[in-house]
Coordinates of C-alpha atoms and ligand atoms in Angstrom, one line a residue:
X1 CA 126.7 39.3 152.8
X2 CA 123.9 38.7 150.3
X3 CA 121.7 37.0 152.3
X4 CA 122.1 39.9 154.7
X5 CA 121.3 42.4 152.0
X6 CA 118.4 40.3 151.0
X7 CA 116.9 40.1 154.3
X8 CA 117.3 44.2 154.5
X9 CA 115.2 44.8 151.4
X10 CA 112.7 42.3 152.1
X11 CA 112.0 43.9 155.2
X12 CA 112.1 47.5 153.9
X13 CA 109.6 46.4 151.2
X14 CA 106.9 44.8 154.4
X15 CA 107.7 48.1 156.0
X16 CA 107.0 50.3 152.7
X17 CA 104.0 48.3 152.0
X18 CA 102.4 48.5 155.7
X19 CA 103.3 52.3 155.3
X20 CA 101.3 52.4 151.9
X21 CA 98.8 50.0 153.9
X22 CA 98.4 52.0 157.0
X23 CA 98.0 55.5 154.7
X24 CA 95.7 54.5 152.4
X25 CA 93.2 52.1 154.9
X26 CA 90.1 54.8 155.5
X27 CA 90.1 55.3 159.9
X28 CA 87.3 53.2 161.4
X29 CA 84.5 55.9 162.0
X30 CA 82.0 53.5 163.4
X31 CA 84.4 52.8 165.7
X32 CA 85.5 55.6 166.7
X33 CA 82.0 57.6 167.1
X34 CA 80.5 54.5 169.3
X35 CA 83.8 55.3 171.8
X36 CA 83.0 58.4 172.0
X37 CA 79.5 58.3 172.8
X38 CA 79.6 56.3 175.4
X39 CA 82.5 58.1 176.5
X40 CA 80.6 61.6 176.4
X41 CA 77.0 60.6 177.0
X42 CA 77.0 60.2 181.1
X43 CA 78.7 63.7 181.1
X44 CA 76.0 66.2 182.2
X45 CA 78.1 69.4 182.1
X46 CA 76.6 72.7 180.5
X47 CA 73.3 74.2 180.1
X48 CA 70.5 73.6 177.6
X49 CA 69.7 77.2 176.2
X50 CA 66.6 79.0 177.7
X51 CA 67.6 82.7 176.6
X52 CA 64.7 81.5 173.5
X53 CA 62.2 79.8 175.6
X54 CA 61.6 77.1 173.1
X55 CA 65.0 75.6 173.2
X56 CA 64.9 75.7 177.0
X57 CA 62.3 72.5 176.1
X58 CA 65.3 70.0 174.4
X59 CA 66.4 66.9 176.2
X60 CA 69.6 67.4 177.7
X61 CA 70.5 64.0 177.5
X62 CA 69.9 64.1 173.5
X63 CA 73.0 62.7 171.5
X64 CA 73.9 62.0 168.1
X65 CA 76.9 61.9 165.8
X66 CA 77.2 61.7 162.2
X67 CA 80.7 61.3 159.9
X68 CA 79.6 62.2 156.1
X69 CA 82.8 61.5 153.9
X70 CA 83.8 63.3 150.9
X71 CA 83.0 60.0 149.1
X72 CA 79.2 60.1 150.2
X73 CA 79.4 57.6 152.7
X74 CA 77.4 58.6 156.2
X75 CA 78.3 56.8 159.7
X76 CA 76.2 57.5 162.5
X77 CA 74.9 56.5 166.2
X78 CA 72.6 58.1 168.7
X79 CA 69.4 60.0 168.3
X80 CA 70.1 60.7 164.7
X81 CA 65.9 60.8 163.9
X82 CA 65.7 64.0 166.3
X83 CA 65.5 67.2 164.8
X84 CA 67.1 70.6 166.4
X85 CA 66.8 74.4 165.1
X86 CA 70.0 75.0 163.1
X87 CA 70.2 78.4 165.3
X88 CA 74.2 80.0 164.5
X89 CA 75.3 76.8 162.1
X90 CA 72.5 78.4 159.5
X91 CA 75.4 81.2 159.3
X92 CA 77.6 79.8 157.5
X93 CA 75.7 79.0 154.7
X94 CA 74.3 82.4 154.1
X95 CA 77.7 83.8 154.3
X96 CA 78.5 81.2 151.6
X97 CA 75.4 82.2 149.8
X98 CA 76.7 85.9 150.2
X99 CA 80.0 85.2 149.1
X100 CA 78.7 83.4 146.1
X101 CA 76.8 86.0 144.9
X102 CA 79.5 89.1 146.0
X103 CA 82.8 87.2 146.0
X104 CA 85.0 87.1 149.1
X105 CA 86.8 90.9 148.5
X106 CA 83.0 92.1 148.9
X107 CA 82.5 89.8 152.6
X108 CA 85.6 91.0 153.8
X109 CA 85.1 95.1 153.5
X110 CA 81.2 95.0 154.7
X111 CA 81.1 91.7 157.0
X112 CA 84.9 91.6 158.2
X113 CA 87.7 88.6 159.0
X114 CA 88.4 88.9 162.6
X115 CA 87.6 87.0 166.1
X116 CA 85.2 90.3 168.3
X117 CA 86.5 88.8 171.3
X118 CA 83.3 89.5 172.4
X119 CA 80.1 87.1 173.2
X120 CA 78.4 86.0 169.9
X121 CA 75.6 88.9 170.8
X122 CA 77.8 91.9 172.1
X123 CA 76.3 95.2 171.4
X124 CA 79.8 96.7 172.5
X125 CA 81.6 94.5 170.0
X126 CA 79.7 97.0 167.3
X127 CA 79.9 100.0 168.8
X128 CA 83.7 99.9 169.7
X129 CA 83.9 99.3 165.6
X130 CA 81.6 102.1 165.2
X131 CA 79.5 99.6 163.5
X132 CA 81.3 96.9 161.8
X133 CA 80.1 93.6 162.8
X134 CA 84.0 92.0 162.8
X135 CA 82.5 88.4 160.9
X136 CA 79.9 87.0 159.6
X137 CA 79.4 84.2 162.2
X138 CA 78.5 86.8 165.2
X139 CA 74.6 88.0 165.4
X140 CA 75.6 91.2 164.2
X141 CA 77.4 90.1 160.7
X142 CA 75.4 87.3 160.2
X143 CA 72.1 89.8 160.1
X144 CA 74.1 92.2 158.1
X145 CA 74.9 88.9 155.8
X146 CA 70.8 88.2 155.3
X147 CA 70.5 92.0 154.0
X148 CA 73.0 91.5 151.8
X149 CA 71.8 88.8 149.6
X150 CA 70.3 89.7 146.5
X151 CA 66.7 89.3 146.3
X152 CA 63.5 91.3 144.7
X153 CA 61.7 91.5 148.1
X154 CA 61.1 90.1 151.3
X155 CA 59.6 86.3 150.1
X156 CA 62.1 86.0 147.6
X157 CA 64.9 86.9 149.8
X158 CA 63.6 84.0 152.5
X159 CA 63.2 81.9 149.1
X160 CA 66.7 82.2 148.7
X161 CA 68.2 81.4 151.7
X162 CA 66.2 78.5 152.5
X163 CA 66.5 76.6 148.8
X164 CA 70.4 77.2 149.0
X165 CA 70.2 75.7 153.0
X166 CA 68.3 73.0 151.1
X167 CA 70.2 72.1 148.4
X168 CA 73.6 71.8 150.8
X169 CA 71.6 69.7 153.0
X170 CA 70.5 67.8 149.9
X171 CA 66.7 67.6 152.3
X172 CA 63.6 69.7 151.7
X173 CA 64.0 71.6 155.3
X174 CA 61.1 72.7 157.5
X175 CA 61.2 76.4 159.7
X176 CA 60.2 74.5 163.8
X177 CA 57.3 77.3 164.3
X178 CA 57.3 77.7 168.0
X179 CA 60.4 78.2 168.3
X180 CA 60.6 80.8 165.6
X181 CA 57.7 82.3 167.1
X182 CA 59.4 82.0 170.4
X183 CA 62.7 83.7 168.7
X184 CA 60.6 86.3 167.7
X185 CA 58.9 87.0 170.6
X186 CA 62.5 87.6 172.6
X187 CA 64.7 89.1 169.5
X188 CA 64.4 92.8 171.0
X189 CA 69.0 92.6 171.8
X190 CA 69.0 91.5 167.8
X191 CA 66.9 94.1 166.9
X192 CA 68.9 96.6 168.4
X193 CA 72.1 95.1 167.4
X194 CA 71.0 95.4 163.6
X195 CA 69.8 99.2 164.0
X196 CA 72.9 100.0 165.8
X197 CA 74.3 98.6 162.7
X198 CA 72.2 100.6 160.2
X199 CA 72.9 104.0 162.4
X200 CA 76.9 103.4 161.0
X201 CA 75.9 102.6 157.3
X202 CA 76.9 98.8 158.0
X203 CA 73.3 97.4 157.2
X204 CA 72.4 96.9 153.4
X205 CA 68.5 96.9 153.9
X206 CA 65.9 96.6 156.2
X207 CA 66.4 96.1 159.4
X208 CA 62.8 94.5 160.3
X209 CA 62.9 92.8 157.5
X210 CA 66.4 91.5 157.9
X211 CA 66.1 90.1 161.6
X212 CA 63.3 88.3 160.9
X213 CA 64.5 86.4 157.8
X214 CA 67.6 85.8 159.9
X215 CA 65.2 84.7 162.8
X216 CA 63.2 82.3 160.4
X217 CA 67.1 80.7 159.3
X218 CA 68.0 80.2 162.7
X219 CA 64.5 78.6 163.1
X220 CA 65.4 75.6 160.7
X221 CA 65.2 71.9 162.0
X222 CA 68.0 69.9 160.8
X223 CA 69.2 65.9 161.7
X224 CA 72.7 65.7 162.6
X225 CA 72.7 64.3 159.4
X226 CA 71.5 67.1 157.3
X227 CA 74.2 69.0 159.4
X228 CA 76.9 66.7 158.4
X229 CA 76.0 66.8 154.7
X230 CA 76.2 70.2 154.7
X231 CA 79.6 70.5 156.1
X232 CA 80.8 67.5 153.8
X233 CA 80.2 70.0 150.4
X234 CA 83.0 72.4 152.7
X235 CA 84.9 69.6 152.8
X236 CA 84.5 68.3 149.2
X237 CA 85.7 71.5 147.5
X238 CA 82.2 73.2 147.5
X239 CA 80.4 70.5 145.8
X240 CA 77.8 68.3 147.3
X241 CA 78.8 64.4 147.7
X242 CA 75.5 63.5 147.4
X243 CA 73.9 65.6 145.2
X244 CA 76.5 66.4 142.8
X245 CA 75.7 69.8 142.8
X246 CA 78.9 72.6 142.9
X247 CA 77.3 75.0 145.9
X248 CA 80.1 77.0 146.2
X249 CA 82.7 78.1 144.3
X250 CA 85.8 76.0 144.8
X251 CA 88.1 79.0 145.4
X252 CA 86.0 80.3 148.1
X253 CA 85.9 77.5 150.3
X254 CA 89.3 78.3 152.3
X255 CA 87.4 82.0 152.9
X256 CA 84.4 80.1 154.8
X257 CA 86.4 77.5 156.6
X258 CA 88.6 80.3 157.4
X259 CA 85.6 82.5 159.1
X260 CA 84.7 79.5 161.1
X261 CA 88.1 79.0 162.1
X262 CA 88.2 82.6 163.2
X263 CA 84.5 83.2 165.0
X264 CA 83.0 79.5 164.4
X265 CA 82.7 79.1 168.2
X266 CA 82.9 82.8 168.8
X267 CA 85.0 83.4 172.1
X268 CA 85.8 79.8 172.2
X269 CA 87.0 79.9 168.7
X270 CA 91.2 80.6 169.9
X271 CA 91.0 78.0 172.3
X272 CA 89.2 75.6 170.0
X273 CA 91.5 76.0 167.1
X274 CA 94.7 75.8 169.5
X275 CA 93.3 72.4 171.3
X276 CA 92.0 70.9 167.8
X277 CA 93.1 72.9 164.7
X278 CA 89.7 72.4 162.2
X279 CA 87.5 74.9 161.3
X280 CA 83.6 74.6 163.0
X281 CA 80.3 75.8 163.8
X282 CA 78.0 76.1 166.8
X283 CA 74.3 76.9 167.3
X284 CA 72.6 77.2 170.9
X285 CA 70.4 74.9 169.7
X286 CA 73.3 72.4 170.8
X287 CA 74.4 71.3 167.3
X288 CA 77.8 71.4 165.7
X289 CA 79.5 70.5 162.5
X290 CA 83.2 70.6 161.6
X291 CA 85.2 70.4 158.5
X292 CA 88.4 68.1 157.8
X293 CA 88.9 69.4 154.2
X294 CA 89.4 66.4 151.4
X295 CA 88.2 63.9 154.3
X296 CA 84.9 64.2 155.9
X297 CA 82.1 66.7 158.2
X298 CA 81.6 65.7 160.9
X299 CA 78.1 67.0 162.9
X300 CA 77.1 66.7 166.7
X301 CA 74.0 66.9 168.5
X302 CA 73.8 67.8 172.5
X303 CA 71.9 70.5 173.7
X304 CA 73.9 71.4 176.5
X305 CA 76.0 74.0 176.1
X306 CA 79.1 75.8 177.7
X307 CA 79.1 79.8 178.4
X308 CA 80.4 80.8 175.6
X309 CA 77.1 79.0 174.1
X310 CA 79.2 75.6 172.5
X311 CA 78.0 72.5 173.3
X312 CA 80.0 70.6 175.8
X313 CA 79.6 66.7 174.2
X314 CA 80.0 68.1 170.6
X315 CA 83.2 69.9 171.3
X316 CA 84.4 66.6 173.1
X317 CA 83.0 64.4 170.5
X318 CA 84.9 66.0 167.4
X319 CA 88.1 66.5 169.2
X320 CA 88.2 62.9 170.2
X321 CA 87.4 61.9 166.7
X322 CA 89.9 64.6 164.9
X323 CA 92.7 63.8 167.2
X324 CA 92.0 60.1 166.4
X325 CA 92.0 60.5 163.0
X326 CA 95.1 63.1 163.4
X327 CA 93.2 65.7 161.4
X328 CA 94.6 69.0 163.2
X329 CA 95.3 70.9 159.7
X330 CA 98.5 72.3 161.7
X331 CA 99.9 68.9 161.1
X332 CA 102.3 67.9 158.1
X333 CA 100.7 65.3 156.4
Ligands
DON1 O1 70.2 85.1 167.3 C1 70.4 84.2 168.2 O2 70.8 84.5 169.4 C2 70.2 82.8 167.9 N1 69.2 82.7 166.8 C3 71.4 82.1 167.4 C4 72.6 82.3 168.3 C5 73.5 81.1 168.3 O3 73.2 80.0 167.9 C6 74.9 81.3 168.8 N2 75.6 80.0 168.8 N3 76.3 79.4 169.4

């Protein structure tokens, strides 16, 4: 009898220590993000975006992952040298930079909480709301966003946004001019998406002045490890791993995971949170970054893109990764 009870505890001590083991050993990212580049990289599906003509330039078969961890370490393979315009991923960080000057009560009566339904452009999406732009993360609310930050005047208000994109991306950051210029050139739907706006009172300044400051964001080149960084100061709490610097607020972090959760990959956002439950971005400029809160960002690069404008390898690379490292935040932990 007590050699049978001694047996017992000794194995429920292996078995409580290989538990404490297994919970506390960090997943094996290199690992992981090698499988799933070369499980993603032969597949050519999607389109590279041409709607700016400069993007329609981008290799499709361009790749790169990056893993930053809350503890500032950074795992990466692929073309991680290549730079890409940050496009709709620059949103989130002005909507930060908005809710860090106005507070989240102030982003949720003028920019809104909720999914359009709509493509990330629709000009129906704001005129069945009789103006309001739904979320910062569509075209619409995310140029309402730029003419809503503080500033003295035009310079200073591109000053701003810029220095804040630099200091998550702990990098001195560089607009790509021809494609800005390109942008420019074709921006007639977001010009007329942000008047629309200002004929409902839902714009907070000028509307020239504001599309083009959002046009010079969207312009941004970023490695998919600049992107990463920035999404690992979501994940630390607001605070840059590798700067040290607190960028946001630590209480308003849920309110900017949670827009990307809602609109992050616009009409793709429901089935994207139902298939891998973590909040993320998208730009057409074929990057995306997602956030595993108290773990790690993860950022993609891969130009092609699906119709709802979300690239086809990131969206496969992350949820291969997530469900690997069984970060759906709708699980118990
Ligand atoms: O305004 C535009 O259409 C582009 N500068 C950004 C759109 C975008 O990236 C949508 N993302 N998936």
């Amino acid at each position: 009898m007590k050699i049978k009870l001694l047996a017992a505890s000794v194995l429920s001590i292996s078995f409580l220590f290989s538990a404490t083991t297994l919970a506390q050993s960090a997943p094996d990212y290199t690992a992981l993000i090698t499988q799933a580049h070369q499980k993603y990289k032969n597949n050519n599906d999607g389109k590279v975006a041409d709607y700016i003509p400069a993007l329609a330039t981008y290799s499709p078969q361009n790749f790169a992952i990056t893993i930053a961890t809350v503890d500032g370490k950074i795992y990466q393979v692929g073309d991680v040298k290549k730079t890409f315009p940050m496009e709709s991923l620059s949103k989130v960080f002005t909507m930060a930079l908005a809710m860090e000057q106005h507070g989240p009560q102030e982003v949720l009566d003028k920019l809104g909480a909720n999914a359009t339904g709509l493509p990330f452009n629709s000009g129906l999406a704001v005129e069945l709301t009789k103006g309001a732009p739904e979320n910062p993360l569509v075209n619409a609310g995310a140029m309402s966003t730029v003419s809503l930050i503080e500033a003295k005047d035009k310079t200073d208000r591109w000053n701003k946004i810029l220095n804040n994109l630099n200091a998550w991306a702990d990098a001195s950051l560089t607009v790509n001019e021809p494609v800005f210029k390109s942008e420019m050139e074709t921006n007639q739907h977001n010009q007329a998406l942000a008047q629309l706006m200002d004929s409902y009172n839902s714009f907070y300044g000028d509307t020239r002045e504001a599309v083009e400051i959002y046009t010079r964001q969207c312009s941004v080149d970023v490695t998919v490890e600049q992107l990463a960084k920035m999404g690992a100061v979501l994940a630390n709490k607001g605070k840059s791993p590798y700067n040290g610097k607190q960028l946001l607020n630590e209480k308003y972090v849920p309110q900017v995971l949670a827009e990307m959760a809602i609109a992050g990959l616009y009409d793709g956002s429901g089935k994207w949170l139902y298939t891998v439950g973590i909040p993320a971005k998208s730009g057409v400029g074929g990057g995306m970054v997602a956030v595993v809160p108290g773990e790690y960002a993860i950022a993609v690069y891969s130009p092609p893109l699906d119709s709802a404008g979300n690239s086809v390898r990131a969206q496969q690379t992350i949820e291969y990764v997530a469900q690997a490292t069984r970060s759906n935040l709708f699980l118990a932990k």
